[in-house]
Short mmCIF file of C-alpha atoms and ligand atoms in Angstrom, two decimals:
data_model
loop_
_atom_site.label_atom_id
_atom_site.label_comp_id
_atom_site.label_asym_id
_atom_site.label_seq_id
_atom_site.Cartn_x
_atom_site.Cartn_y
_atom_site.Cartn_z
CA MET A 1 -28.88 -99.31 -1.63
CA SER A 2 -31.58 -100.86 0.53
CA TYR A 3 -31.96 -104.62 0.62
CA ASP A 4 -35.21 -106.53 1.00
CA LEU A 5 -33.94 -108.61 3.85
CA VAL A 6 -30.80 -108.97 5.99
CA ILE A 7 -29.93 -111.92 8.18
CA ARG A 8 -27.72 -110.64 10.92
CA GLY A 9 -25.47 -112.20 13.51
CA GLY A 10 -25.47 -115.84 12.38
CA THR A 11 -22.75 -118.35 11.65
CA LEU A 12 -22.86 -119.44 8.00
CA VAL A 13 -22.13 -123.07 7.33
CA THR A 14 -21.17 -124.24 3.87
CA ALA A 15 -19.88 -127.56 2.49
CA THR A 16 -16.34 -126.26 3.13
CA GLY A 17 -16.38 -124.24 6.29
CA ARG A 18 -18.14 -121.93 8.67
CA TYR A 19 -17.74 -118.27 9.50
CA ALA A 20 -19.62 -115.42 11.06
CA ALA A 21 -21.25 -113.18 8.45
CA ASP A 22 -24.37 -111.17 7.61
CA ILE A 23 -26.38 -111.97 4.48
CA ALA A 24 -28.26 -109.39 2.40
CA ILE A 25 -31.04 -110.53 0.10
CA ASP A 26 -32.28 -108.58 -2.87
CA GLY A 27 -35.43 -110.05 -4.43
CA GLU A 28 -34.86 -113.80 -4.70
CA GLN A 29 -31.07 -113.88 -4.59
CA ILE A 30 -28.27 -113.45 -2.08
CA ALA A 31 -26.90 -110.03 -2.96
CA ALA A 32 -24.11 -109.63 -0.40
CA ILE A 33 -22.28 -111.57 2.30
CA VAL A 34 -20.48 -109.19 4.62
CA ALA A 35 -18.59 -109.06 7.90
CA PRO A 36 -20.81 -109.19 10.98
CA GLY A 37 -22.15 -105.77 11.90
CA THR A 38 -21.49 -104.11 8.58
CA PRO A 39 -24.06 -101.32 8.23
CA LEU A 40 -26.70 -102.37 5.67
CA GLU A 41 -30.06 -100.73 4.97
CA ALA A 42 -32.90 -103.24 4.77
CA SER A 43 -36.68 -103.39 4.78
CA ARG A 44 -36.57 -106.38 7.10
CA VAL A 45 -34.01 -107.82 9.40
CA ILE A 46 -33.84 -111.38 10.89
CA ASP A 47 -31.72 -111.61 14.00
CA ALA A 48 -29.79 -114.89 13.75
CA THR A 49 -27.54 -114.27 16.78
CA GLY A 50 -26.48 -117.63 18.21
CA ARG A 51 -27.94 -119.41 15.15
CA HIS A 52 -26.39 -121.31 12.26
CA VAL A 53 -27.37 -120.29 8.72
CA LEU A 54 -27.40 -123.18 6.23
CA PRO A 55 -28.29 -123.49 2.58
CA GLY A 56 -31.78 -125.00 2.44
CA ALA A 57 -31.87 -128.77 1.99
CA ILE A 58 -32.49 -130.19 -1.45
CA ASP A 59 -34.32 -133.47 -1.33
CA VAL A 60 -34.23 -135.20 -4.73
CA HIS A 61 -36.30 -138.16 -3.64
CA SER A 62 -39.72 -137.54 -2.05
CA HIS A 63 -43.16 -139.15 -2.53
CA HIS A 64 -45.69 -136.34 -2.54
CA ARG A 65 -48.63 -138.62 -3.53
CA GLU A 66 -50.41 -136.14 -5.83
CA PRO A 67 -52.09 -136.81 -8.15
CA GLY A 68 -53.87 -140.01 -7.20
CA PHE A 69 -53.12 -140.75 -3.55
CA THR A 70 -53.98 -137.48 -1.85
CA HIS A 71 -55.49 -139.30 1.10
CA LYS A 72 -51.89 -139.95 2.16
CA GLU A 73 -50.30 -136.61 1.31
CA ASP A 74 -50.61 -133.90 -1.32
CA ILE A 75 -48.35 -131.24 -2.80
CA VAL A 76 -49.45 -128.64 -0.22
CA THR A 77 -48.98 -130.84 2.84
CA ALA A 78 -45.69 -132.33 1.54
CA THR A 79 -44.20 -128.94 0.76
CA SER A 80 -45.47 -127.56 4.07
CA ALA A 81 -43.55 -130.32 5.86
CA CYS A 82 -40.56 -129.37 3.72
CA ALA A 83 -40.78 -125.76 4.80
CA ALA A 84 -40.96 -126.77 8.48
CA GLY A 85 -38.00 -129.06 8.00
CA GLY A 86 -35.59 -126.68 6.27
CA VAL A 87 -36.12 -128.24 2.88
CA THR A 88 -36.22 -125.62 0.13
CA THR A 89 -36.35 -127.82 -2.91
CA SER A 90 -38.10 -131.17 -3.13
CA PHE A 91 -38.19 -133.52 -6.15
CA ALA A 92 -41.34 -135.61 -6.49
CA MET A 93 -41.26 -139.29 -7.32
CA PRO A 94 -43.41 -140.64 -10.15
CA ASN A 95 -45.46 -143.36 -8.41
CA VAL A 96 -48.61 -141.30 -8.59
CA ALA A 97 -51.76 -141.84 -10.68
CA PRO A 98 -51.48 -141.24 -13.48
CA PRO A 99 -47.74 -141.60 -13.40
CA PRO A 100 -45.78 -138.91 -15.35
CA ASN A 101 -44.54 -141.34 -18.02
CA THR A 102 -45.73 -139.32 -21.03
CA VAL A 103 -45.26 -135.66 -22.01
CA GLU A 104 -48.96 -135.01 -21.55
CA ARG A 105 -49.05 -136.40 -18.02
CA LEU A 106 -45.82 -134.67 -17.04
CA ASP A 107 -47.12 -131.33 -18.30
CA ALA A 108 -50.30 -131.78 -16.27
CA MET A 109 -48.29 -132.56 -13.16
CA ILE A 110 -46.08 -129.53 -13.72
CA ASP A 111 -49.27 -127.41 -13.88
CA LEU A 112 -50.37 -128.86 -10.50
CA TYR A 113 -47.06 -128.08 -8.88
CA ASN A 114 -47.01 -124.50 -10.24
CA GLN A 115 -50.34 -123.92 -8.50
CA ARG A 116 -49.72 -125.76 -5.26
CA ALA A 117 -46.07 -126.07 -4.15
CA ILE A 118 -44.87 -123.91 -1.26
CA VAL A 119 -41.14 -124.68 -1.74
CA ASP A 120 -39.22 -125.13 -4.98
CA TRP A 121 -39.67 -128.48 -6.66
CA ASN A 122 -39.08 -130.68 -9.55
CA ILE A 123 -40.53 -133.97 -10.86
CA ASN A 124 -38.58 -137.09 -11.52
CA ALA A 125 -40.45 -138.38 -14.61
CA ALA A 126 -41.09 -142.07 -15.04
CA GLY A 127 -38.64 -143.24 -17.74
CA THR A 128 -40.74 -146.29 -18.65
CA VAL A 129 -41.93 -145.14 -22.11
CA PRO A 130 -38.73 -144.77 -24.17
CA ASP A 131 -40.34 -142.91 -27.07
CA GLN A 132 -41.52 -140.13 -24.69
CA ILE A 133 -38.18 -139.56 -23.05
CA ALA A 134 -36.56 -137.08 -25.55
CA GLU A 135 -39.50 -134.69 -25.40
CA MET A 136 -39.99 -135.07 -21.65
CA SER A 137 -36.40 -134.02 -21.15
CA THR A 138 -37.30 -130.59 -22.52
CA ARG A 139 -39.62 -129.82 -19.65
CA GLY A 140 -37.04 -128.58 -17.18
CA ILE A 141 -36.70 -131.87 -15.31
CA CYS A 142 -33.45 -133.04 -13.83
CA ALA A 143 -33.91 -136.81 -13.85
CA PHE A 144 -35.98 -139.86 -14.83
CA LYS A 145 -36.84 -142.58 -12.30
CA VAL A 146 -37.35 -146.25 -12.75
CA PHE A 147 -38.21 -148.78 -10.11
CA MET A 148 -36.78 -152.22 -10.84
CA VAL A 149 -39.48 -153.62 -8.52
CA VAL A 150 -42.90 -154.70 -9.59
CA ASP A 151 -44.97 -155.63 -6.56
CA SER A 152 -46.38 -159.10 -6.07
CA GLY A 153 -49.56 -159.30 -3.98
CA ARG A 154 -50.35 -155.57 -3.96
CA ASP A 155 -50.67 -152.81 -6.55
CA TYR A 156 -48.96 -150.03 -4.56
CA PRO A 157 -46.43 -148.41 -4.08
CA HIS A 158 -44.64 -150.06 -7.04
CA MET A 159 -47.45 -150.37 -9.50
CA PRO A 160 -47.19 -151.41 -13.12
CA GLY A 161 -46.33 -148.49 -15.44
CA ILE A 162 -43.38 -147.32 -13.41
CA GLY A 163 -41.58 -150.60 -12.67
CA VAL A 164 -39.26 -152.37 -15.06
CA HIS A 165 -37.19 -155.45 -14.31
CA ASP A 166 -36.70 -156.83 -17.77
CA HIS A 167 -33.02 -156.23 -18.46
CA GLY A 168 -33.50 -155.53 -22.22
CA LYS A 169 -36.13 -152.95 -21.44
CA LEU A 170 -33.83 -151.37 -18.89
CA LEU A 171 -31.06 -151.16 -21.45
CA GLU A 172 -33.49 -149.54 -23.90
CA ILE A 173 -34.30 -146.92 -21.21
CA PHE A 174 -30.64 -146.21 -20.48
CA GLU A 175 -30.07 -145.75 -24.25
CA ALA A 176 -33.02 -143.37 -24.59
CA ILE A 177 -31.94 -141.23 -21.64
CA ALA A 178 -28.21 -140.99 -22.52
CA PRO A 179 -28.54 -138.32 -25.23
CA THR A 180 -30.69 -136.11 -22.97
CA GLY A 181 -27.77 -135.66 -20.57
CA LEU A 182 -30.21 -136.07 -17.66
CA ALA A 183 -29.76 -138.50 -14.80
CA LEU A 184 -31.53 -141.84 -14.44
CA MET A 185 -32.47 -142.68 -10.84
CA VAL A 186 -33.07 -146.30 -10.18
CA HIS A 187 -34.47 -148.22 -7.25
CA PRO A 188 -32.24 -151.34 -7.51
CA HIS A 189 -34.03 -154.59 -7.07
CA ASP A 190 -33.64 -158.07 -8.46
CA GLN A 191 -37.18 -159.28 -8.99
CA GLU A 192 -36.29 -162.86 -10.02
CA LEU A 193 -34.18 -163.45 -6.89
CA MET A 194 -36.86 -161.76 -4.77
CA THR A 195 -39.58 -164.06 -6.17
CA HIS A 196 -37.62 -167.09 -5.14
CA ILE A 197 -36.71 -165.68 -1.71
CA GLU A 198 -40.20 -164.52 -0.78
CA GLN A 199 -41.79 -167.77 -1.89
CA GLY A 200 -39.45 -169.53 0.56
CA PHE A 201 -40.88 -167.43 3.34
CA TRP A 202 -44.47 -167.89 2.20
CA ALA A 203 -44.05 -171.71 1.98
CA LYS A 204 -43.27 -171.60 5.69
CA GLY A 205 -46.39 -169.44 6.28
CA GLU A 206 -44.27 -166.44 7.20
CA ARG A 207 -45.69 -163.23 5.90
CA ASP A 208 -45.42 -160.81 8.78
CA ALA A 209 -43.29 -157.69 9.04
CA GLN A 210 -40.29 -159.60 10.35
CA ALA A 211 -40.42 -162.07 7.46
CA TYR A 212 -40.65 -159.19 5.01
CA ALA A 213 -37.71 -157.46 6.67
CA LYS A 214 -35.66 -160.71 6.42
CA ALA A 215 -36.68 -161.39 2.85
CA TYR A 216 -35.56 -158.02 1.55
CA SER A 217 -32.27 -158.22 3.41
CA ALA A 218 -31.64 -161.93 2.71
CA MET A 219 -28.15 -163.21 1.91
CA ASP A 220 -26.46 -159.95 2.81
CA GLY A 221 -28.66 -157.97 0.57
CA ILE A 222 -28.33 -160.06 -2.55
CA ILE A 223 -31.30 -158.43 -4.31
CA TRP A 224 -29.69 -155.01 -3.90
CA ASP A 225 -26.13 -156.03 -4.77
CA THR A 226 -26.98 -157.93 -8.01
CA ALA A 227 -29.27 -155.16 -9.17
CA ALA A 228 -26.58 -152.51 -8.61
CA ALA A 229 -24.09 -154.59 -10.54
CA LEU A 230 -26.46 -154.73 -13.51
CA LEU A 231 -27.18 -151.02 -13.35
CA LEU A 232 -23.52 -150.03 -13.10
CA ARG A 233 -22.75 -152.26 -16.11
CA LEU A 234 -25.57 -150.69 -18.13
CA GLN A 235 -24.20 -147.28 -17.18
CA GLN A 236 -20.74 -148.25 -18.39
CA SER A 237 -22.07 -149.32 -21.76
CA THR A 238 -24.47 -146.45 -22.37
CA GLY A 239 -22.85 -143.50 -20.67
CA THR A 240 -26.12 -142.55 -19.00
CA ARG A 241 -25.69 -140.68 -15.75
CA LEU A 242 -26.86 -143.02 -13.02
CA HIS A 243 -28.16 -142.13 -9.60
CA LEU A 244 -28.46 -145.12 -7.32
CA LEU A 245 -31.24 -144.96 -4.77
CA HIS A 246 -31.55 -146.64 -1.34
CA THR A 247 -27.81 -147.36 -0.80
CA GLN A 248 -27.71 -149.76 2.20
CA THR A 249 -25.42 -152.70 1.74
CA VAL A 250 -21.65 -153.09 2.04
CA GLY A 251 -21.78 -154.86 -1.32
CA VAL A 252 -23.24 -151.87 -3.09
CA LEU A 253 -20.72 -149.53 -1.37
CA GLN A 254 -17.88 -151.64 -2.74
CA GLN A 255 -19.38 -151.46 -6.24
CA ILE A 256 -19.88 -147.66 -6.03
CA ARG A 257 -16.27 -147.22 -4.99
CA ALA A 258 -15.03 -149.31 -7.91
CA ALA A 259 -17.28 -147.50 -10.38
CA LYS A 260 -16.16 -144.07 -9.20
CA ALA A 261 -12.49 -145.17 -9.27
CA ALA A 262 -13.03 -146.10 -12.88
CA GLY A 263 -14.41 -142.68 -13.59
CA GLN A 264 -18.07 -143.72 -14.16
CA PRO A 265 -20.57 -140.81 -13.78
CA VAL A 266 -22.41 -142.38 -10.86
CA THR A 267 -23.98 -140.81 -7.79
CA ALA A 268 -25.51 -142.54 -4.78
CA GLU A 269 -27.87 -141.57 -2.09
CA LEU A 270 -28.64 -142.61 1.48
CA ASN A 271 -32.08 -142.37 3.01
CA PRO A 272 -32.53 -141.53 6.74
CA TRP A 273 -34.24 -144.85 7.47
CA ALA A 274 -30.94 -146.66 6.63
CA VAL A 275 -29.18 -145.25 9.63
CA PHE A 276 -31.85 -144.06 12.00
CA LEU A 277 -34.64 -146.63 11.78
CA GLY A 278 -34.35 -149.85 9.76
CA ASN A 279 -30.82 -150.52 11.00
CA ASP A 280 -32.02 -151.75 14.40
CA TRP A 281 -33.84 -155.04 14.60
CA SER A 282 -35.60 -154.02 17.78
CA ASN A 283 -37.32 -151.28 15.82
CA ILE A 284 -38.63 -153.88 13.35
CA VAL A 285 -39.94 -155.97 16.25
CA ARG A 286 -41.50 -153.02 18.04
CA TRP A 287 -42.92 -150.96 15.15
CA GLY A 288 -43.46 -153.77 12.63
CA PRO A 289 -44.66 -152.33 9.29
CA TYR A 290 -44.23 -148.79 10.60
CA ALA A 291 -40.48 -149.29 10.64
CA LEU A 292 -40.34 -150.51 7.01
CA SER A 293 -38.95 -149.02 4.41
CA TYR A 294 -36.32 -151.78 4.72
CA TYR A 295 -34.38 -153.65 7.30
CA VAL A 296 -30.73 -152.73 7.03
CA PRO A 297 -28.82 -155.27 9.11
CA GLU A 298 -26.70 -153.63 11.85
CA LYS A 299 -23.38 -154.65 10.37
CA ASN A 300 -24.01 -152.12 7.52
CA THR A 301 -24.39 -149.13 9.86
CA GLU A 302 -20.79 -148.19 10.41
CA PRO A 303 -19.74 -148.71 6.78
CA LEU A 304 -22.67 -146.48 5.74
CA TRP A 305 -21.53 -143.66 8.03
CA GLU A 306 -18.03 -144.12 6.67
CA ALA A 307 -19.30 -143.88 3.13
CA LEU A 308 -21.21 -140.69 3.94
CA ALA A 309 -18.06 -139.21 5.34
CA ASP A 310 -15.66 -140.26 2.50
CA GLY A 311 -17.91 -139.37 -0.41
CA THR A 312 -18.69 -142.90 -1.62
CA ILE A 313 -22.30 -141.84 -0.92
CA ASP A 314 -22.76 -138.45 -2.54
CA LEU A 315 -25.89 -137.15 -0.92
CA ILE A 316 -28.78 -137.67 1.48
CA SER A 317 -32.35 -137.58 0.29
CA THR A 318 -35.46 -138.71 2.21
CA ASP A 319 -37.38 -141.32 0.30
CA HIS A 320 -40.24 -139.59 2.27
CA ALA A 321 -43.06 -142.12 1.88
CA PRO A 322 -46.19 -141.29 3.86
CA HIS A 323 -48.86 -143.98 4.30
CA THR A 324 -51.98 -144.00 6.53
CA ARG A 325 -52.14 -146.20 9.57
CA GLU A 326 -54.91 -148.22 7.78
CA GLU A 327 -52.42 -149.02 5.02
CA LYS A 328 -49.70 -150.05 7.48
CA GLU A 329 -51.76 -152.10 9.96
CA PRO A 330 -52.21 -155.22 7.69
CA GLY A 331 -48.41 -155.52 7.74
CA TRP A 332 -48.39 -157.00 11.24
CA THR A 333 -49.71 -160.24 9.77
CA ASP A 334 -49.02 -159.81 6.02
CA CYS A 335 -46.45 -157.18 5.20
CA TRP A 336 -46.67 -158.01 1.48
CA LYS A 337 -50.19 -156.44 1.60
CA ALA A 338 -49.05 -153.34 3.50
CA HIS A 339 -47.60 -150.25 1.84
CA THR A 340 -43.86 -149.91 2.40
CA GLY A 341 -42.05 -146.74 3.05
CA THR A 342 -41.72 -144.24 5.94
CA PRO A 343 -42.17 -140.48 6.19
CA SER A 344 -39.15 -138.26 7.02
CA THR A 345 -39.09 -134.92 5.13
CA GLN A 346 -39.93 -132.86 8.26
CA PHE A 347 -37.34 -134.31 10.52
CA TYR A 348 -34.35 -135.53 8.56
CA VAL A 349 -32.43 -132.28 8.63
CA PRO A 350 -32.64 -132.07 12.50
CA MET A 351 -31.68 -135.77 12.75
CA PHE A 352 -28.57 -135.30 10.65
CA LEU A 353 -27.67 -132.07 12.51
CA ASP A 354 -27.95 -134.05 15.69
CA ALA A 355 -25.68 -136.71 14.16
CA ALA A 356 -23.17 -133.95 13.40
CA LEU A 357 -23.31 -132.66 16.96
CA ALA A 358 -22.70 -136.26 18.13
CA GLY A 359 -19.59 -136.33 16.00
CA ARG A 360 -20.79 -138.76 13.33
CA LEU A 361 -20.06 -136.32 10.53
CA THR A 362 -18.81 -132.75 10.43
CA LEU A 363 -21.47 -130.05 10.20
CA GLU A 364 -19.97 -129.01 6.88
CA ARG A 365 -20.25 -132.54 5.45
CA VAL A 366 -23.92 -132.66 6.55
CA VAL A 367 -24.54 -129.40 4.68
CA ASP A 368 -22.75 -130.87 1.64
CA LEU A 369 -24.84 -134.09 1.79
CA ILE A 370 -28.20 -132.44 2.24
CA ALA A 371 -27.77 -129.33 0.07
CA THR A 372 -24.70 -128.68 -1.96
CA ALA A 373 -24.03 -132.14 -3.32
CA PRO A 374 -27.63 -132.74 -4.47
CA ALA A 375 -27.59 -129.31 -6.25
CA GLU A 376 -24.34 -130.26 -7.96
CA ALA A 377 -25.48 -133.75 -8.82
CA PHE A 378 -28.60 -132.49 -10.57
CA GLY A 379 -27.16 -129.33 -12.19
CA LEU A 380 -28.86 -126.71 -9.96
CA ALA A 381 -26.13 -124.08 -10.21
CA ARG A 382 -27.97 -121.44 -8.18
CA LYS A 383 -29.03 -123.71 -5.31
CA GLY A 384 -27.47 -125.46 -2.36
CA ARG A 385 -24.94 -122.74 -1.54
CA LEU A 386 -24.57 -119.58 0.39
CA GLU A 387 -22.94 -117.35 -2.27
CA VAL A 388 -23.66 -114.01 -3.85
CA GLY A 389 -25.85 -114.64 -6.84
CA ALA A 390 -27.27 -117.87 -5.50
CA ASP A 391 -30.96 -118.27 -4.80
CA ALA A 392 -31.75 -117.22 -1.23
CA ASP A 393 -32.77 -120.71 -0.10
CA ILE A 394 -31.85 -120.72 3.52
CA ALA A 395 -32.53 -122.63 6.75
CA ILE A 396 -31.73 -120.88 10.02
CA VAL A 397 -31.20 -123.48 12.71
CA ASN A 398 -30.64 -123.48 16.48
CA LEU A 399 -28.05 -126.09 17.32
CA ASP A 400 -28.45 -125.40 21.09
CA ALA A 401 -32.15 -126.24 21.07
CA GLU A 402 -33.43 -129.77 21.53
CA MET A 403 -36.73 -131.12 20.23
CA GLU A 404 -38.65 -134.29 20.70
CA ILE A 405 -40.06 -135.73 17.56
CA ARG A 406 -43.73 -136.56 18.17
CA ASP A 407 -46.72 -137.75 16.18
CA ASP A 408 -48.71 -134.62 17.16
CA ILE A 409 -46.22 -132.28 15.46
CA VAL A 410 -46.32 -134.11 12.17
CA ILE A 411 -47.39 -131.82 9.35
CA GLY A 412 -49.49 -133.77 6.80
CA LYS A 413 -52.36 -136.17 6.70
CA ILE A 414 -51.11 -139.37 8.30
CA GLY A 415 -50.46 -138.18 11.87
CA TRP A 416 -47.55 -140.42 12.64
CA THR A 417 -43.76 -140.63 12.33
CA PRO A 418 -41.52 -143.65 12.87
CA TYR A 419 -39.13 -141.32 14.75
CA ALA A 420 -41.64 -140.48 17.51
CA GLY A 421 -39.89 -140.33 20.86
CA LYS A 422 -36.51 -139.46 19.40
CA ARG A 423 -34.90 -136.38 20.94
CA VAL A 424 -32.61 -134.38 18.64
CA ARG A 425 -30.47 -131.30 18.98
CA GLY A 426 -30.81 -128.96 16.03
CA VAL A 427 -34.09 -127.16 15.45
CA VAL A 428 -35.13 -125.47 12.19
CA GLU A 429 -36.42 -122.04 13.17
CA THR A 430 -36.76 -120.18 9.85
CA THR A 431 -36.85 -121.29 6.20
CA LEU A 432 -36.55 -119.07 3.22
CA VAL A 433 -37.20 -120.05 -0.40
CA ARG A 434 -35.79 -117.50 -2.92
CA GLY A 435 -35.90 -114.87 -0.29
CA GLY A 436 -39.45 -115.49 0.74
CA ILE A 437 -40.06 -116.67 4.31
CA VAL A 438 -41.97 -119.96 4.13
CA TYR A 439 -41.54 -121.02 7.79
CA ALA A 440 -41.06 -118.97 10.93
CA ASP A 441 -42.03 -118.92 14.62
CA GLY A 442 -43.28 -122.56 14.47
CA ARG A 443 -45.67 -121.90 11.60
CA VAL A 444 -45.66 -122.53 7.82
CA VAL A 445 -46.23 -119.12 6.32
CA GLY A 446 -45.46 -119.85 2.69
CA ASN A 447 -48.24 -119.91 0.18
CA PRO A 448 -49.08 -122.57 -2.40
CA GLY A 449 -47.84 -121.35 -5.76
CA TRP A 450 -44.69 -119.65 -4.39
CA GLY A 451 -42.65 -122.81 -5.13
CA ARG A 452 -41.07 -122.81 -8.56
CA GLN A 453 -39.60 -125.62 -10.68
CA ALA A 454 -35.86 -125.91 -9.97
CA ARG A 455 -34.64 -126.34 -13.54
CA PRO A 456 -31.18 -127.61 -14.23
CA ASP A 457 -29.01 -124.68 -15.25
CA GLY A 458 -25.52 -125.86 -14.53
CA ALA A 459 -23.11 -128.56 -15.49
CA TRP A 460 -23.56 -131.91 -13.68
CA LYS A 461 -20.75 -132.65 -11.31
CA ALA A 462 -20.11 -135.89 -9.45
CA ALA A 463 -19.79 -134.93 -5.83
CA GLY A 464 -17.83 -137.92 -4.64
CA THR A 465 -14.44 -137.31 -3.18
CA VAL A 466 -13.11 -140.75 -4.20
CA ALA A 467 -10.29 -139.93 -6.54
CA PRO A 468 -10.31 -141.62 -9.96
CA ALA A 469 -7.62 -144.29 -10.32
CA SER A 470 -4.52 -142.80 -11.88
CA ALA A 471 -2.27 -144.66 -14.29
CA GLY A 472 1.16 -145.78 -13.12
ZN1 ZN B 501 -38.73 -143.82 -2.79
#
């Protein structure tokens, strides 16, 4: 037979190993994986000699900003950056306007994505309206999202309608999601403690980016640790699958280890800013609001890398959060009025490949963290792997090439990246989504509408390698 596309000469990297092989693609799926040089007829051949062939990254946490905030980013620009960054599936977060917290709004957002996405996608629906949850769960989504934070002093990015910090209301949401079998993603945050802590800073007249950084990381991350404790306890009582966002403190790592040892169905993610940006106080001083997301005190860095290696943290997703310079600038003097979050979808795969080349993690573990584990955690049986029958979602990378991350190569509307000036080894050269080339030769060549909803079609599986405690 003749295949549609053959990728020749590359080294395949999976979550468990690497080997030289050629890949044949028929339609949207991987049809054969054969020894290098095996004669295969194909309409098109990609020469991957000297390159590594990875399953495309699956980012389950990305802020695409559409509908409602398209001056920052939109579905086309966000999924273009995904294509350029080797990301073949991207899950949208619900802090858009209107937020997808009802069936009608979710359906409207799904329509938008069907028309506009370049890579595959899903939408993490806002789980804030319990009586909508059962029907929303029938729309092919993988997860619901709740922010425990409700902003004080600004109405974005954590606006009312998507934030819940009342514990009873949270319990009600856990109970409503449990029977759906879907995951609940939560941004852990203790609003009552935060209110006290931030008022302490404000009373001293401290409102700048450094004060903001210190407030959110105060007392060894008390607002993160206490929130995670509550969420894990709610999980235990309701059985709802919990995905913890923004893992960044030693205290939360300890809790995740204990929960996994007890067999709780919990997954956790790390965002690139926690190990490449916010974990260096000098970045907070130099970049101010542009470095926040959050300050992650330096003593957490090594434990976080260890947790990535040993499976305590299951997966890496971006928390890609683009804001304009105009929205960041006020943060130099009053960071509570600036929009928090940092963009990263275009560059996080190269940054983690670079970390692998520097010996931080194995290349296989990076592939697991960015592709295979997120697919397993959210039931995407045909994604995140290089196997016959899997979707041909592929990133071809050059690990010998080096690139400098710069503002002028940012794809999107904001024109800046907090990683500007960073040199990384590991360049994404070609990205395929279900067999279609969406990025090649330095250009996004995919078309809006090619991306399809990545519906859960497999059993959920905790990816952690921490063994459950055994009796005796
Ligand atoms: Zn986020």
